[in-house]
């Protein structure tokens, strides 16, 4: 898995692009990246999942934890372009409200 962060200091947001497989083996890497971002106190974290090839429940844990942390301080998390199976898993895990409208229509 590869994680690339791009910050927009003017808006207080950070985009995190995740590529490859997000599973029990790679979830700690995402958790560490999210922890570093949360320490900078962004108002918004955008997870760009268009290049995600696999997602399991272990991969969703860091996302849920970051969402809780952001909400506690008035921030938010948005998920963009998850592949169809990942989107379904995210919705079943209760993360559907974080998926940006229209992301499911990607071909």
Coordinates of N, CA, C and O in Angstrom, one line a residue:
X1 N 0.8 -1.2 0.0 CA 0.0 0.0 0.0 C 0.9 1.2 0.0 O 1.9 1.3 0.6
X2 N 0.4 2.3 -0.7 CA 1.1 3.5 -0.7 C 0.1 4.6 -0.3 O -1.0 4.6 -0.7
X3 N 0.6 5.5 0.6 CA -0.2 6.6 1.1 C 0.5 7.9 0.8 O 1.7 8.1 1.2
X4 N -0.2 8.8 0.1 CA 0.4 10.1 -0.2 C -0.5 11.2 0.3 O -1.7 11.2 0.0
X5 N 0.1 12.1 1.1 CA -0.7 13.2 1.6 C -0.4 14.5 0.9 O 0.7 14.8 0.6
X6 N -1.5 15.3 0.7 CA -1.4 16.6 0.1 C -2.2 17.6 0.9 O -3.4 17.4 1.1
X7 N -1.5 18.6 1.5 CA -2.2 19.6 2.4 C -2.6 20.8 1.6 O -2.0 21.2 0.7
X8 N -3.7 21.4 2.1 CA -4.2 22.7 1.6 C -4.3 23.6 2.8 O -5.3 23.7 3.4
X9 N -3.2 24.3 3.2 CA -3.2 25.0 4.5 C -4.3 26.1 4.5 O -4.8 26.4 5.6
X10 N -4.6 26.7 3.4 CA -5.6 27.8 3.3 C -6.9 27.3 3.8 O -7.7 28.0 4.5
X11 N -7.3 26.1 3.4 CA -8.6 25.5 3.8 C -8.6 24.7 5.1 O -9.6 24.3 5.6
X12 N -7.4 24.3 5.5 CA -7.3 23.5 6.7 C -7.6 22.0 6.4 O -7.8 21.2 7.3
X13 N -7.5 21.7 5.1 CA -7.8 20.3 4.7 C -6.6 19.5 4.2 O -5.6 20.2 3.8
X14 N -6.7 18.2 4.3 CA -5.6 17.4 3.8 C -6.2 16.2 3.0 O -7.2 15.7 3.4
X15 N -5.6 16.0 1.8 CA -6.1 14.8 1.0 C -5.1 13.7 1.2 O -3.9 13.9 1.1
X16 N -5.6 12.5 1.5 CA -4.8 11.3 1.6 C -5.1 10.3 0.5 O -6.3 9.8 0.5
X17 N -4.2 10.1 -0.4 CA -4.5 9.2 -1.5 C -3.9 7.8 -1.1 O -2.7 7.7 -0.8
X18 N -4.8 6.8 -1.2 CA -4.4 5.5 -0.8 C -4.4 4.6 -2.0 O -5.4 4.5 -2.7
X19 N -3.3 3.9 -2.2 CA -3.2 3.0 -3.4 C -2.8 1.6 -2.9 O -2.1 1.4 -2.0
X20 N -3.4 0.6 -3.6 CA -3.1 -0.8 -3.3 C -4.1 -1.4 -2.3 O -5.2 -1.0 -2.3
X21 N -3.6 -2.3 -1.6 CA -4.4 -3.1 -0.6 C -4.4 -2.5 0.8 O -3.4 -2.2 1.3
X22 N -5.6 -2.4 1.3 CA -5.7 -1.9 2.7 C -6.3 -3.0 3.5 O -7.5 -3.3 3.4
X23 N -5.5 -3.7 4.3 CA -5.9 -4.9 5.0 C -5.2 -5.0 6.3 O -4.5 -4.0 6.8
X24 N -5.2 -6.1 7.0 CA -4.6 -6.2 8.3 C -3.1 -6.0 8.3 O -2.5 -5.5 9.2
X25 N -2.5 -6.2 7.1 CA -1.0 -6.0 7.0 C -0.7 -4.6 6.8 O 0.4 -4.1 7.2
X26 N -1.5 -3.8 6.2 CA -1.2 -2.4 5.8 C -2.0 -1.4 6.6 O -1.6 -0.2 6.6
X27 N -3.0 -1.8 7.4 CA -3.8 -0.9 8.2 C -2.9 -0.1 9.2 O -3.1 1.1 9.3
X28 N -1.9 -0.6 9.8 CA -1.0 0.2 10.7 C -0.3 1.3 9.9 O -0.1 2.4 10.5
X29 N 0.0 1.1 8.7 CA 0.6 2.2 7.9 C -0.4 3.4 7.7 O 0.0 4.5 7.9
X30 N -1.6 3.0 7.4 CA -2.6 4.1 7.3 C -2.9 4.7 8.6 O -3.1 5.9 8.7
X31 N -3.0 3.9 9.7 CA -3.2 4.5 11.0 C -2.1 5.5 11.4 O -2.4 6.6 11.9
X32 N -0.9 5.2 11.1 CA 0.2 6.1 11.4 C 0.1 7.4 10.5 O 0.3 8.5 11.1
X33 N -0.2 7.2 9.3 CA -0.4 8.4 8.4 C -1.5 9.3 8.9 O -1.4 10.5 9.0
X34 N -2.7 8.7 9.3 CA -3.8 9.4 9.8 C -3.4 10.1 11.2 O -3.8 11.2 11.4
X35 N -2.7 9.4 12.0 CA -2.3 10.0 13.3 C -1.4 11.2 13.1 O -1.6 12.2 13.8
X36 N -0.5 11.2 12.1 CA 0.3 12.3 11.8 C -0.5 13.5 11.4 O -0.3 14.6 11.8
X37 N -1.5 13.2 10.5 CA -2.4 14.2 10.0 C -3.2 14.8 11.1 O -3.4 16.0 11.2
X38 N -3.8 14.0 12.0 CA -4.6 14.4 13.1 C -3.8 15.3 14.1 O -4.4 16.3 14.6
X39 N -2.5 15.0 14.2 CA -1.7 15.9 15.1 C -1.6 17.3 14.6 O -1.3 18.2 15.4
X40 N -1.7 17.5 13.3 CA -1.7 18.8 12.7 C -3.0 19.5 12.8 O -3.1 20.7 12.3
X41 N -4.0 18.9 13.3 CA -5.3 19.5 13.6 C -6.0 20.0 12.3 O -6.5 21.2 12.3
X42 N -6.2 19.2 11.3 CA -6.9 19.6 10.1 C -8.4 19.7 10.4 O -8.9 19.0 11.3
X43 N -9.1 20.5 9.6 CA -10.6 20.6 9.8 C -11.2 19.5 8.9 O -12.4 19.1 9.2
X44 N -10.5 19.0 7.9 CA -11.1 18.1 6.9 C -10.0 17.1 6.4 O -8.9 17.6 6.1
X45 N -10.2 15.9 6.5 CA -9.4 14.9 5.8 C -10.2 14.2 4.7 O -11.3 13.7 4.9
X46 N -9.6 14.2 3.5 CA -10.3 13.6 2.3 C -9.5 12.4 2.0 O -8.3 12.5 1.7
X47 N -10.1 11.2 2.1 CA -9.5 10.0 1.7 C -9.8 9.7 0.2 O -11.0 9.5 -0.1
X48 N -8.9 9.7 -0.6 CA -9.0 9.4 -2.1 C -8.7 7.9 -2.3 O -7.6 7.5 -2.1
X49 N -9.7 7.1 -2.6 CA -9.6 5.7 -2.6 C -9.7 5.1 -4.1 O -9.9 3.9 -4.3
X50 N -9.6 6.0 -5.1 CA -9.8 5.6 -6.4 C -8.8 4.5 -6.9 O -9.1 3.8 -7.8
X51 N -7.6 4.4 -6.3 CA -6.6 3.4 -6.6 C -6.5 2.3 -5.6 O -5.5 1.6 -5.6
X52 N -7.5 2.2 -4.8 CA -7.6 1.1 -3.8 C -7.9 -0.2 -4.5 O -8.9 -0.3 -5.3
X53 N -7.2 -1.3 -4.3 CA -7.5 -2.6 -4.9 C -8.1 -3.6 -4.0 O -8.7 -4.5 -4.5
X54 N -8.1 -3.3 -2.7 CA -8.7 -4.3 -1.7 C -8.9 -3.6 -0.4 O -8.0 -2.7 0.0
X55 N -10.0 -3.9 0.2 CA -10.3 -3.3 1.6 C -10.9 -4.4 2.4 O -11.9 -5.0 2.0
X56 N -10.4 -4.6 3.6 CA -11.1 -5.5 4.6 C -11.4 -4.7 5.9 O -11.1 -3.5 6.0
X57 N -12.1 -5.4 6.8 CA -12.5 -4.7 8.0 C -11.3 -4.1 8.8 O -11.5 -3.1 9.4
X58 N -10.2 -4.8 8.8 CA -9.0 -4.2 9.5 C -8.6 -2.9 8.9 O -8.1 -2.0 9.6
X59 N -8.7 -2.8 7.6 CA -8.4 -1.5 6.9 C -9.3 -0.4 7.2 O -9.0 0.8 7.1
X60 N -10.5 -0.7 7.6 CA -11.5 0.3 8.0 C -11.3 0.9 9.4 O -11.8 2.0 9.7
X61 N -10.7 0.1 10.2 CA -10.5 0.6 11.6 C -9.8 1.9 11.7 O -10.3 2.8 12.5
X62 N -8.7 2.2 11.1 CA -8.1 3.5 11.2 C -9.0 4.6 10.6 O -8.9 5.7 11.1
X63 N -9.8 4.3 9.6 CA -10.7 5.3 9.1 C -11.7 5.7 10.1 O -12.0 6.8 10.3
X64 N -12.3 4.7 10.8 CA -13.3 4.9 11.8 C -12.8 5.7 12.9 O -13.4 6.6 13.5
X65 N -11.5 5.4 13.3 CA -10.9 6.1 14.5 C -10.6 7.5 14.1 O -10.9 8.4 14.9
X66 N -10.1 7.8 12.9 CA -9.9 9.1 12.5 C -11.2 9.9 12.4 O -11.2 11.1 12.8
X67 N -12.2 9.3 11.9 CA -13.5 10.0 11.8 C -14.0 10.4 13.2 O -14.5 11.5 13.4
X68 N -13.9 9.5 14.2 CA -14.3 9.8 15.5 C -13.5 11.0 16.1 O -14.0 11.9 16.7
X69 N -12.2 10.9 15.9 CA -11.3 12.0 16.4 C -11.6 13.3 15.8 O -11.7 14.4 16.4
X70 N -11.9 13.4 14.5 CA -12.2 14.6 13.8 C -13.6 15.1 14.2 O -13.7 16.3 14.5
X71 N -14.5 14.3 14.4 CA -15.9 14.7 14.8 C -15.8 15.3 16.2 O -16.6 16.2 16.5
X72 N -15.0 14.7 17.1 CA -14.9 15.2 18.5 C -14.4 16.7 18.5 O -14.7 17.4 19.5
X73 N -13.7 17.1 17.5 CA -13.2 18.5 17.5 C -13.9 19.3 16.4 O -13.3 20.3 16.0
X74 N -15.0 18.9 15.9 CA -15.7 19.6 14.9 C -15.3 19.5 13.5 O -15.7 20.2 12.6
X75 N -14.4 18.6 13.2 CA -13.9 18.3 11.8 C -14.7 17.3 11.1 O -15.7 16.7 11.7
X76 N -14.3 16.9 9.9 CA -14.9 15.9 9.2 C -14.0 15.1 8.3 O -12.8 15.5 8.1
X77 N -14.5 14.0 7.8 CA -13.7 13.1 7.0 C -14.6 12.8 5.8 O -15.8 12.5 6.0
X78 N -14.1 12.8 4.6 CA -14.8 12.5 3.4 C -14.0 11.4 2.6 O -12.8 11.5 2.5
X79 N -14.8 10.5 2.1 CA -14.2 9.4 1.3 C -14.6 9.6 -0.2 O -15.8 9.8 -0.4
X80 N -13.6 9.7 -1.0 CA -13.9 9.9 -2.5 C -13.5 8.7 -3.3 O -12.4 8.1 -3.0
X81 N -14.3 8.4 -4.3 CA -14.0 7.4 -5.3 C -13.6 6.0 -4.8 O -12.7 5.4 -5.4
X82 N -14.3 5.5 -3.8 CA -14.0 4.1 -3.5 C -14.5 3.1 -4.6 O -15.5 3.4 -5.2
X83 N -13.7 2.1 -4.9 CA -14.2 1.1 -5.8 C -15.5 0.5 -5.3 O -15.8 0.5 -4.1
X84 N -16.3 0.0 -6.2 CA -17.6 -0.5 -5.8 C -17.7 -1.5 -4.6 O -18.5 -1.3 -3.7
X85 N -16.8 -2.5 -4.6 CA -16.8 -3.4 -3.5 C -16.4 -2.7 -2.2 O -16.9 -3.0 -1.1
X86 N -15.4 -1.8 -2.3 CA -15.0 -1.1 -1.1 C -16.1 -0.2 -0.6 O -16.3 -0.1 0.6
X87 N -16.8 0.4 -1.5 CA -17.9 1.3 -1.1 C -19.0 0.5 -0.4 O -19.5 0.9 0.6
X88 N -19.3 -0.7 -0.9 CA -20.3 -1.5 -0.3 C -19.8 -1.9 1.1 O -20.6 -1.8 2.1
X89 N -18.6 -2.3 1.3 CA -18.0 -2.6 2.6 C -18.1 -1.4 3.6 O -18.5 -1.5 4.7
X90 N -17.7 -0.2 3.1 CA -17.8 1.0 3.9 C -19.2 1.3 4.3 O -19.4 1.7 5.5
X91 N -20.1 1.1 3.4 CA -21.5 1.4 3.8 C -22.0 0.4 4.8 O -22.7 0.7 5.8
X92 N -21.7 -0.9 4.6 CA -22.1 -1.9 5.6 C -21.5 -1.7 7.0 O -22.1 -2.1 8.0
X93 N -20.3 -1.1 7.0 CA -19.6 -0.8 8.3 C -20.1 0.5 8.9 O -19.6 0.9 9.9
X94 N -21.1 1.2 8.3 CA -21.6 2.4 8.9 C -20.9 3.7 8.5 O -21.0 4.7 9.1
X95 N -20.0 3.6 7.4 CA -19.3 4.7 7.0 C -19.8 5.3 5.7 O -19.2 6.2 5.1
X96 N -21.0 4.9 5.4 CA -21.7 5.4 4.1 C -21.8 6.9 4.1 O -21.7 7.6 3.0
X97 N -22.1 7.6 5.2 CA -22.3 9.0 5.3 C -21.0 9.8 4.9 O -21.1 11.0 4.6
X98 N -19.9 9.1 5.0 CA -18.6 9.8 4.7 C -18.3 9.8 3.2 O -17.4 10.5 2.8
X99 N -19.0 9.0 2.4 CA -18.7 8.8 1.0 C -19.3 10.0 0.3 O -20.5 10.3 0.4
X100 N -18.4 10.7 -0.5 CA -18.9 11.9 -1.2 C -19.9 11.5 -2.3 O -19.6 10.5 -3.0
X101 N -21.0 12.2 -2.4 CA -22.0 11.9 -3.3 C -21.5 11.8 -4.7 O -20.7 12.6 -5.1
X102 N -21.9 10.8 -5.4 CA -21.5 10.6 -6.8 C -20.3 9.8 -7.0 O -19.9 9.4 -8.1
X103 N -19.6 9.3 -5.9 CA -18.4 8.5 -6.1 C -18.7 7.1 -6.5 O -17.8 6.5 -7.1
X104 N -19.9 6.7 -6.4 CA -20.2 5.3 -6.7 C -20.4 5.1 -8.2 O -20.4 4.0 -8.7
X105 N -20.5 6.2 -9.0 CA -20.8 6.1 -10.4 C -19.6 5.9 -11.3 O -19.7 5.9 -12.5
X106 N -18.4 5.8 -10.7 CA -17.2 5.6 -11.4 C -17.2 4.3 -12.2 O -17.7 3.3 -11.7
X107 N -16.7 4.3 -13.4 CA -16.7 3.0 -14.1 C -15.4 2.3 -13.9 O -14.4 2.8 -13.5

